[in-house]
């Protein structure tokens, strides 16, 4: 559009310069001076001392040439007959007082009306045509008007009251318009193709994103056919698939090894427990405390094996969850009663009523999750643990809070990583193996929920076990 506008303005300026040159020549060749030198771009005063015949004037007007330089300066080149080779424009801004020039030419008494009509016919950039009057004759024999559909023109009234329309012949810019149109259409077609390619690339990106998301979740592999015409995305997808398969094989080997070791440990652990019971009856009182300490170590080892096996089953999805109507208050009371000795030094507050405690859950694994959360809070609480139950139309929620030192914001994601211990709290002195909260997280996942960590109003940590009323998995397989 900018190019078209510049081209149009250039052609209009050239038409104005051409009309200026022809009208100025018509007057200069007759020895008629301009009223002011600025009425024309060309100084033709050098022609005023020469005499030209009508044939000479006709030949000069018809054979003149106008050359415009790259700087916008026009030169009027005349044939040898004019005895003046070249006349340069005195102005370079193309601002023309064209109205005064036309007025002087059409109203000068030194040239007859008939000759003026003939001279206009010789001109390339000025045209004349009869003007069909719809009103009485003009008050003046010259007027500058705007003709609807044709633009600006000059009305010239002759002595016999005939009126002619005189106007500049503006150069057409059809070729430029055609070129611009072709280029515009080509650009439009190119944009359509580019848009299609981007759309296709976006579709392939979405497909690839879905594939990689499934791989990340361990739920699938890259299909055999990838919608990718160029092949680059296909190669990347197959590389991801190969990497995913390799990682899955490594994880599978790792899980099988951990499960195998855990299962194999049960037998020697059982033997140790049985042997310690036998030895316990035969040793004297001085060695009894040593035997009891060994029994504690064996029990701790047995608990670790149990947690590893439980987490492995939850991670692999190899055990079934049976969802049923469960009373969450009874599960919490069961946990508190079973672990009463561990909680005896703390004040435990339970804030939900018996008649509003019905949920849909797997009772066995929900009991395990609540026990892990409550015992975790008990490890770090100073004096108090709070258990609060919430529910609404979409979810159930159990909040377990303590008044301990809390968990720093940057460490809250780490507590769910298996075998992960925080430097400031999860030490051997506090017990645990770094699997309790990881097990809770997996149980929450298979209940269609999650476990969130926040700061408690009591001053310590707040763990929120949240699961959906509508989204859960009846089985892990």
PDB file of C-alpha atoms in Angstrom, residues 39-266:
ATOM      1  CA  UNK A  39       4.043  30.685 -11.715  1.00  0.00           C
ATOM      2  CA  UNK A  40       5.984  27.909 -13.501  1.00  0.00           C
ATOM      3  CA  UNK A  41       8.739  25.471 -12.667  1.00  0.00           C
ATOM      4  CA  UNK A  42      10.571  26.384 -15.859  1.00  0.00           C
ATOM      5  CA  UNK A  43      12.146  29.720 -16.755  1.00  0.00           C
ATOM      6  CA  UNK A  44      11.376  30.164 -20.478  1.00  0.00           C
ATOM      7  CA  UNK A  45      12.327  33.832 -20.677  1.00  0.00           C
ATOM      8  CA  UNK A  46      15.126  32.895 -23.106  1.00  0.00           C
ATOM      9  CA  UNK A  47      12.478  32.062 -25.712  1.00  0.00           C
ATOM     10  CA  UNK A  48      10.832  35.479 -25.610  1.00  0.00           C
ATOM     11  CA  UNK A  49      13.355  37.132 -27.968  1.00  0.00           C
ATOM     12  CA  UNK A  50      12.741  34.586 -30.713  1.00  0.00           C
ATOM     13  CA  UNK A  51       9.931  34.319 -33.222  1.00  0.00           C
ATOM     14  CA  UNK A  52       8.265  30.995 -33.985  1.00  0.00           C
ATOM     15  CA  UNK A  53       5.618  30.060 -36.513  1.00  0.00           C
ATOM     16  CA  UNK A  54       2.583  27.996 -35.688  1.00  0.00           C
ATOM     17  CA  UNK A  55       4.236  24.934 -37.214  1.00  0.00           C
ATOM     18  CA  UNK A  56       7.352  25.551 -35.145  1.00  0.00           C
ATOM     19  CA  UNK A  57       5.280  25.844 -31.969  1.00  0.00           C
ATOM     20  CA  UNK A  58       3.418  22.640 -32.794  1.00  0.00           C
ATOM     21  CA  UNK A  59       6.641  20.704 -33.419  1.00  0.00           C
ATOM     22  CA  UNK A  60       8.334  22.008 -30.270  1.00  0.00           C
ATOM     23  CA  UNK A  61       5.344  21.175 -28.041  1.00  0.00           C
ATOM     24  CA  UNK A  62       4.885  17.706 -29.520  1.00  0.00           C
ATOM     25  CA  UNK A  63       8.603  16.785 -29.518  1.00  0.00           C
ATOM     26  CA  UNK A  64       9.641  18.143 -26.149  1.00  0.00           C
ATOM     27  CA  UNK A  65      10.899  15.725 -23.503  1.00  0.00           C
ATOM     28  CA  UNK A  66      10.770  15.906 -19.716  1.00  0.00           C
ATOM     29  CA  UNK A  67      13.448  14.080 -17.733  1.00  0.00           C
ATOM     30  CA  UNK A  68      13.229  13.731 -13.948  1.00  0.00           C
ATOM     31  CA  UNK A  69      16.375  12.870 -11.985  1.00  0.00           C
ATOM     32  CA  UNK A  70      16.568  10.630  -8.909  1.00  0.00           C
ATOM     33  CA  UNK A  71      16.626  13.802  -6.804  1.00  0.00           C
ATOM     34  CA  UNK A  72      13.240  14.889  -8.156  1.00  0.00           C
ATOM     35  CA  UNK A  73      14.594  17.716 -10.359  1.00  0.00           C
ATOM     36  CA  UNK A  74      12.928  17.890 -13.777  1.00  0.00           C
ATOM     37  CA  UNK A  75      14.575  19.072 -17.015  1.00  0.00           C
ATOM     38  CA  UNK A  76      12.733  20.216 -20.125  1.00  0.00           C
ATOM     39  CA  UNK A  77      14.590  19.066 -23.265  1.00  0.00           C
ATOM     40  CA  UNK A  78      13.525  20.906 -26.460  1.00  0.00           C
ATOM     41  CA  UNK A  79      14.181  20.037 -30.104  1.00  0.00           C
ATOM     42  CA  UNK A  80      16.871  21.915 -32.044  1.00  0.00           C
ATOM     43  CA  UNK A  81      14.202  24.135 -33.561  1.00  0.00           C
ATOM     44  CA  UNK A  82      13.790  25.909 -30.197  1.00  0.00           C
ATOM     45  CA  UNK A  83      17.495  26.888 -30.201  1.00  0.00           C
ATOM     46  CA  UNK A  84      17.564  26.036 -26.477  1.00  0.00           C
ATOM     47  CA  UNK A  85      18.690  22.545 -25.645  1.00  0.00           C
ATOM     48  CA  UNK A  86      17.689  22.059 -21.980  1.00  0.00           C
ATOM     49  CA  UNK A  87      15.873  24.049 -19.326  1.00  0.00           C
ATOM     50  CA  UNK A  88      16.091  22.797 -15.747  1.00  0.00           C
ATOM     51  CA  UNK A  89      13.337  23.205 -13.204  1.00  0.00           C
ATOM     52  CA  UNK A  90      13.782  26.104 -10.838  1.00  0.00           C
ATOM     53  CA  UNK A  91      11.938  24.166  -8.122  1.00  0.00           C
ATOM     54  CA  UNK A  92      12.498  20.640  -6.834  1.00  0.00           C
ATOM     55  CA  UNK A  93       9.510  20.172  -4.563  1.00  0.00           C
ATOM     56  CA  UNK A  94       6.879  19.685  -7.283  1.00  0.00           C
ATOM     57  CA  UNK A  95       4.580  22.224  -5.607  1.00  0.00           C
ATOM     58  CA  UNK A  96       2.966  23.896  -8.623  1.00  0.00           C
ATOM     59  CA  UNK A  97       0.868  27.077  -8.810  1.00  0.00           C
ATOM     60  CA  UNK A  98      -0.885  25.357 -11.695  1.00  0.00           C
ATOM     61  CA  UNK A  99      -4.147  27.291 -11.292  1.00  0.00           C
ATOM     62  CA  UNK A 100      -2.544  30.688 -11.968  1.00  0.00           C
ATOM     63  CA  UNK A 101      -0.684  29.237 -14.949  1.00  0.00           C
ATOM     64  CA  UNK A 102      -3.866  27.885 -16.558  1.00  0.00           C
ATOM     65  CA  UNK A 103      -5.687  31.143 -15.807  1.00  0.00           C
ATOM     66  CA  UNK A 104      -3.029  33.219 -17.547  1.00  0.00           C
ATOM     67  CA  UNK A 105      -2.980  30.960 -20.598  1.00  0.00           C
ATOM     68  CA  UNK A 106      -6.769  30.692 -21.054  1.00  0.00           C
ATOM     69  CA  UNK A 107      -7.391  34.407 -20.413  1.00  0.00           C
ATOM     70  CA  UNK A 108      -4.476  36.004 -22.285  1.00  0.00           C
ATOM     71  CA  UNK A 109      -5.675  38.253 -25.117  1.00  0.00           C
ATOM     72  CA  UNK A 110      -2.445  37.759 -27.093  1.00  0.00           C
ATOM     73  CA  UNK A 111      -3.564  34.335 -28.343  1.00  0.00           C
ATOM     74  CA  UNK A 112      -6.890  33.806 -30.071  1.00  0.00           C
ATOM     75  CA  UNK A 113      -9.411  31.331 -28.694  1.00  0.00           C
ATOM     76  CA  UNK A 114      -9.195  29.234 -31.855  1.00  0.00           C
ATOM     77  CA  UNK A 115      -5.428  29.013 -31.571  1.00  0.00           C
ATOM     78  CA  UNK A 116      -5.688  28.104 -27.923  1.00  0.00           C
ATOM     79  CA  UNK A 117      -8.014  25.235 -28.851  1.00  0.00           C
ATOM     80  CA  UNK A 118      -5.530  24.037 -31.474  1.00  0.00           C
ATOM     81  CA  UNK A 119      -2.579  24.289 -29.101  1.00  0.00           C
ATOM     82  CA  UNK A 120      -4.350  22.248 -26.422  1.00  0.00           C
ATOM     83  CA  UNK A 121      -4.881  19.534 -29.037  1.00  0.00           C
ATOM     84  CA  UNK A 122      -1.103  19.477 -29.566  1.00  0.00           C
ATOM     85  CA  UNK A 123      -0.460  18.972 -25.865  1.00  0.00           C
ATOM     86  CA  UNK A 124       0.122  15.555 -24.325  1.00  0.00           C
ATOM     87  CA  UNK A 125      -0.714  16.374 -20.714  1.00  0.00           C
ATOM     88  CA  UNK A 126      -3.629  18.796 -21.143  1.00  0.00           C
ATOM     89  CA  UNK A 127      -7.041  17.793 -22.487  1.00  0.00           C
ATOM     90  CA  UNK A 128     -10.198  19.683 -23.379  1.00  0.00           C
ATOM     91  CA  UNK A 129     -13.831  18.644 -23.842  1.00  0.00           C
ATOM     92  CA  UNK A 130     -17.178  20.448 -24.119  1.00  0.00           C
ATOM     93  CA  UNK A 131     -18.868  21.039 -20.793  1.00  0.00           C
ATOM     94  CA  UNK A 132     -22.615  20.394 -20.764  1.00  0.00           C
ATOM     95  CA  UNK A 133     -24.072  23.322 -18.918  1.00  0.00           C
ATOM     96  CA  UNK A 134     -26.992  22.865 -16.590  1.00  0.00           C
ATOM     97  CA  UNK A 135     -26.870  26.460 -15.371  1.00  0.00           C
ATOM     98  CA  UNK A 136     -26.668  29.938 -16.988  1.00  0.00           C
ATOM     99  CA  UNK A 137     -23.284  31.043 -18.490  1.00  0.00           C
ATOM    100  CA  UNK A 138     -20.372  31.519 -16.088  1.00  0.00           C
ATOM    101  CA  UNK A 139     -19.934  34.899 -14.439  1.00  0.00           C
ATOM    102  CA  UNK A 140     -16.280  34.767 -15.481  1.00  0.00           C
ATOM    103  CA  UNK A 141     -14.646  33.192 -18.485  1.00  0.00           C
ATOM    104  CA  UNK A 142     -12.442  31.023 -16.204  1.00  0.00           C
ATOM    105  CA  UNK A 143     -13.178  28.939 -13.120  1.00  0.00           C
ATOM    106  CA  UNK A 144     -11.325  26.279 -11.131  1.00  0.00           C
ATOM    107  CA  UNK A 145     -13.864  23.609 -10.074  1.00  0.00           C
ATOM    108  CA  UNK A 146     -14.190  20.048  -8.895  1.00  0.00           C
ATOM    109  CA  UNK A 147     -16.049  17.735 -11.309  1.00  0.00           C
ATOM    110  CA  UNK A 148     -17.699  14.757  -9.566  1.00  0.00           C
ATOM    111  CA  UNK A 149     -16.057  11.537 -10.698  1.00  0.00           C
ATOM    112  CA  UNK A 150     -13.268  13.314 -12.615  1.00  0.00           C
ATOM    113  CA  UNK A 151     -11.480  15.463 -10.053  1.00  0.00           C
ATOM    114  CA  UNK A 152     -10.244  19.051 -10.376  1.00  0.00           C
ATOM    115  CA  UNK A 153     -10.622  20.823 -13.735  1.00  0.00           C
ATOM    116  CA  UNK A 154     -10.830  24.334 -15.251  1.00  0.00           C
ATOM    117  CA  UNK A 155     -13.970  25.691 -16.887  1.00  0.00           C
ATOM    118  CA  UNK A 156     -13.194  28.023 -19.824  1.00  0.00           C
ATOM    119  CA  UNK A 157     -16.017  30.090 -21.276  1.00  0.00           C
ATOM    120  CA  UNK A 158     -15.476  31.357 -24.834  1.00  0.00           C
ATOM    121  CA  UNK A 159     -16.828  34.591 -26.272  1.00  0.00           C
ATOM    122  CA  UNK A 160     -19.717  32.711 -27.895  1.00  0.00           C
ATOM    123  CA  UNK A 161     -20.708  31.413 -24.392  1.00  0.00           C
ATOM    124  CA  UNK A 162     -19.575  27.887 -25.105  1.00  0.00           C
ATOM    125  CA  UNK A 163     -17.951  26.314 -22.049  1.00  0.00           C
ATOM    126  CA  UNK A 164     -15.109  23.823 -22.204  1.00  0.00           C
ATOM    127  CA  UNK A 165     -13.640  21.652 -19.477  1.00  0.00           C
ATOM    128  CA  UNK A 166      -9.838  21.818 -19.460  1.00  0.00           C
ATOM    129  CA  UNK A 167      -7.910  19.426 -17.202  1.00  0.00           C
ATOM    130  CA  UNK A 168      -4.565  17.754 -16.711  1.00  0.00           C
ATOM    131  CA  UNK A 169      -4.141  14.283 -18.243  1.00  0.00           C
ATOM    132  CA  UNK A 170      -2.865  12.280 -15.308  1.00  0.00           C
ATOM    133  CA  UNK A 171      -0.711   9.324 -16.160  1.00  0.00           C
ATOM    134  CA  UNK A 172      -2.377   6.035 -15.371  1.00  0.00           C
ATOM    135  CA  UNK A 173      -0.705   3.656 -13.085  1.00  0.00           C
ATOM    136  CA  UNK A 174      -2.425   0.519 -14.294  1.00  0.00           C
ATOM    137  CA  UNK A 175       0.849  -1.376 -14.711  1.00  0.00           C
ATOM    138  CA  UNK A 176       1.980  -0.448 -11.245  1.00  0.00           C
ATOM    139  CA  UNK A 177      -1.419  -1.396  -9.854  1.00  0.00           C
ATOM    140  CA  UNK A 178      -1.277  -4.717 -11.701  1.00  0.00           C
ATOM    141  CA  UNK A 179       2.207  -5.437 -10.355  1.00  0.00           C
ATOM    142  CA  UNK A 180       1.120  -4.499  -6.839  1.00  0.00           C
ATOM    143  CA  UNK A 181      -1.969  -6.675  -7.175  1.00  0.00           C
ATOM    144  CA  UNK A 182       0.078  -9.645  -8.380  1.00  0.00           C
ATOM    145  CA  UNK A 183       2.601  -9.185  -5.574  1.00  0.00           C
ATOM    146  CA  UNK A 184      -0.211  -8.835  -3.022  1.00  0.00           C
ATOM    147  CA  UNK A 185      -1.907 -12.007  -4.275  1.00  0.00           C
ATOM    148  CA  UNK A 186       1.421 -13.847  -4.192  1.00  0.00           C
ATOM    149  CA  UNK A 187       2.053 -12.667  -0.634  1.00  0.00           C
ATOM    150  CA  UNK A 188      -1.455 -13.700   0.352  1.00  0.00           C
ATOM    151  CA  UNK A 189      -0.953 -17.164  -1.138  1.00  0.00           C
ATOM    152  CA  UNK A 190       2.393 -17.406   0.619  1.00  0.00           C
ATOM    153  CA  UNK A 191       0.795 -16.392   3.919  1.00  0.00           C
ATOM    154  CA  UNK A 192      -1.881 -19.044   3.423  1.00  0.00           C
ATOM    155  CA  UNK A 193       0.784 -21.705   2.869  1.00  0.00           C
ATOM    156  CA  UNK A 194       2.772 -20.457   5.855  1.00  0.00           C
ATOM    157  CA  UNK A 195      -0.370 -20.503   7.985  1.00  0.00           C
ATOM    158  CA  UNK A 196      -1.118 -24.054   6.884  1.00  0.00           C
ATOM    159  CA  UNK A 197       2.426 -25.118   7.699  1.00  0.00           C
ATOM    160  CA  UNK A 198       2.252 -23.490  11.119  1.00  0.00           C
ATOM    161  CA  UNK A 199      -1.134 -25.121  11.753  1.00  0.00           C
ATOM    162  CA  UNK A 200       0.241 -28.485  10.715  1.00  0.00           C
ATOM    163  CA  UNK A 201       3.312 -27.940  12.889  1.00  0.00           C
ATOM    164  CA  UNK A 202       1.097 -26.970  15.827  1.00  0.00           C
ATOM    165  CA  UNK A 203      -0.976 -30.143  15.365  1.00  0.00           C
ATOM    166  CA  UNK A 204       2.179 -32.256  15.251  1.00  0.00           C
ATOM    167  CA  UNK A 205       3.469 -30.441  18.325  1.00  0.00           C
ATOM    168  CA  UNK A 206       0.277 -31.222  20.219  1.00  0.00           C
ATOM    169  CA  UNK A 207       0.447 -34.877  19.157  1.00  0.00           C
ATOM    170  CA  UNK A 208       4.068 -35.082  20.217  1.00  0.00           C
ATOM    171  CA  UNK A 209       3.219 -33.372  23.508  1.00  0.00           C
ATOM    172  CA  UNK A 210       0.489 -35.952  24.174  1.00  0.00           C
ATOM    173  CA  UNK A 211       2.907 -38.785  23.396  1.00  0.00           C
ATOM    174  CA  UNK A 212       5.611 -37.434  25.677  1.00  0.00           C
ATOM    175  CA  UNK A 213       3.091 -36.778  28.449  1.00  0.00           C
ATOM    176  CA  UNK A 214       1.952 -40.393  28.277  1.00  0.00           C
ATOM    177  CA  UNK A 215       5.557 -41.532  28.340  1.00  0.00           C
ATOM    178  CA  UNK A 216       6.260 -39.309  31.349  1.00  0.00           C
ATOM    179  CA  UNK A 217       3.293 -40.876  33.128  1.00  0.00           C
ATOM    180  CA  UNK A 218       4.417 -44.347  32.116  1.00  0.00           C
ATOM    181  CA  UNK A 219       1.116 -44.972  30.313  1.00  0.00           C
ATOM    182  CA  UNK A 220       2.221 -45.533  26.758  1.00  0.00           C
ATOM    183  CA  UNK A 221       4.724 -45.482  23.948  1.00  0.00           C
ATOM    184  CA  UNK A 222       5.177 -43.522  20.739  1.00  0.00           C
ATOM    185  CA  UNK A 223       2.915 -45.055  18.040  1.00  0.00           C
ATOM    186  CA  UNK A 224       4.444 -46.512  14.900  1.00  0.00           C
ATOM    187  CA  UNK A 225       3.144 -43.691  12.688  1.00  0.00           C
ATOM    188  CA  UNK A 226       4.005 -40.111  13.630  1.00  0.00           C
ATOM    189  CA  UNK A 227       2.172 -37.298  11.752  1.00  0.00           C
ATOM    190  CA  UNK A 228       5.309 -35.515  10.582  1.00  0.00           C
ATOM    191  CA  UNK A 229       5.941 -34.869   6.913  1.00  0.00           C
ATOM    192  CA  UNK A 230       9.449 -33.480   7.358  1.00  0.00           C
ATOM    193  CA  UNK A 231      10.693 -36.377   9.476  1.00  0.00           C
ATOM    194  CA  UNK A 232      12.484 -34.184  12.043  1.00  0.00           C
ATOM    195  CA  UNK A 233       9.736 -34.563  14.639  1.00  0.00           C
ATOM    196  CA  UNK A 234       9.497 -38.271  13.887  1.00  0.00           C
ATOM    197  CA  UNK A 235      13.197 -38.799  14.604  1.00  0.00           C
ATOM    198  CA  UNK A 236      12.880 -36.826  17.838  1.00  0.00           C
ATOM    199  CA  UNK A 237       9.814 -38.838  18.840  1.00  0.00           C
ATOM    200  CA  UNK A 238      11.573 -42.141  18.219  1.00  0.00           C
ATOM    201  CA  UNK A 239      14.562 -40.924  20.219  1.00  0.00           C
ATOM    202  CA  UNK A 240      12.224 -40.089  23.097  1.00  0.00           C
ATOM    203  CA  UNK A 241      10.588 -43.493  22.718  1.00  0.00           C
ATOM    204  CA  UNK A 242      13.933 -45.273  22.806  1.00  0.00           C
ATOM    205  CA  UNK A 243      15.007 -43.289  25.848  1.00  0.00           C
ATOM    206  CA  UNK A 244      11.681 -43.959  27.546  1.00  0.00           C
ATOM    207  CA  UNK A 245      11.903 -47.697  26.865  1.00  0.00           C
ATOM    208  CA  UNK A 246      15.417 -47.791  28.258  1.00  0.00           C
ATOM    209  CA  UNK A 247      14.392 -45.870  31.386  1.00  0.00           C
ATOM    210  CA  UNK A 248      11.369 -48.121  31.890  1.00  0.00           C
ATOM    211  CA  UNK A 249      13.576 -51.209  31.612  1.00  0.00           C
ATOM    212  CA  UNK A 250      15.973 -49.773  34.194  1.00  0.00           C
ATOM    213  CA  UNK A 251      13.109 -48.905  36.530  1.00  0.00           C
ATOM    214  CA  UNK A 252      11.598 -52.330  36.077  1.00  0.00           C
ATOM    215  CA  UNK A 253      14.907 -53.997  36.905  1.00  0.00           C
ATOM    216  CA  UNK A 254      15.302 -51.723  39.918  1.00  0.00           C
ATOM    217  CA  UNK A 255      11.795 -52.474  41.220  1.00  0.00           C
ATOM    218  CA  UNK A 256      12.193 -56.190  40.680  1.00  0.00           C
ATOM    219  CA  UNK A 257      15.539 -56.128  42.473  1.00  0.00           C
ATOM    220  CA  UNK A 258      14.154 -54.139  45.432  1.00  0.00           C
ATOM    221  CA  UNK A 259      11.091 -56.398  45.691  1.00  0.00           C
ATOM    222  CA  UNK A 260      13.197 -59.523  45.408  1.00  0.00           C
ATOM    223  CA  UNK A 261      15.609 -58.328  48.080  1.00  0.00           C
ATOM    224  CA  UNK A 262      12.729 -57.246  50.330  1.00  0.00           C
ATOM    225  CA  UNK A 263      11.000 -60.623  49.985  1.00  0.00           C
ATOM    226  CA  UNK A 264      14.228 -62.494  50.541  1.00  0.00           C
ATOM    227  CA  UNK A 265      14.895 -60.474  53.706  1.00  0.00           C
ATOM    228  CA  UNK A 266      11.657 -61.636  55.309  1.00  0.00           C
TER     229      UNK A 266
END
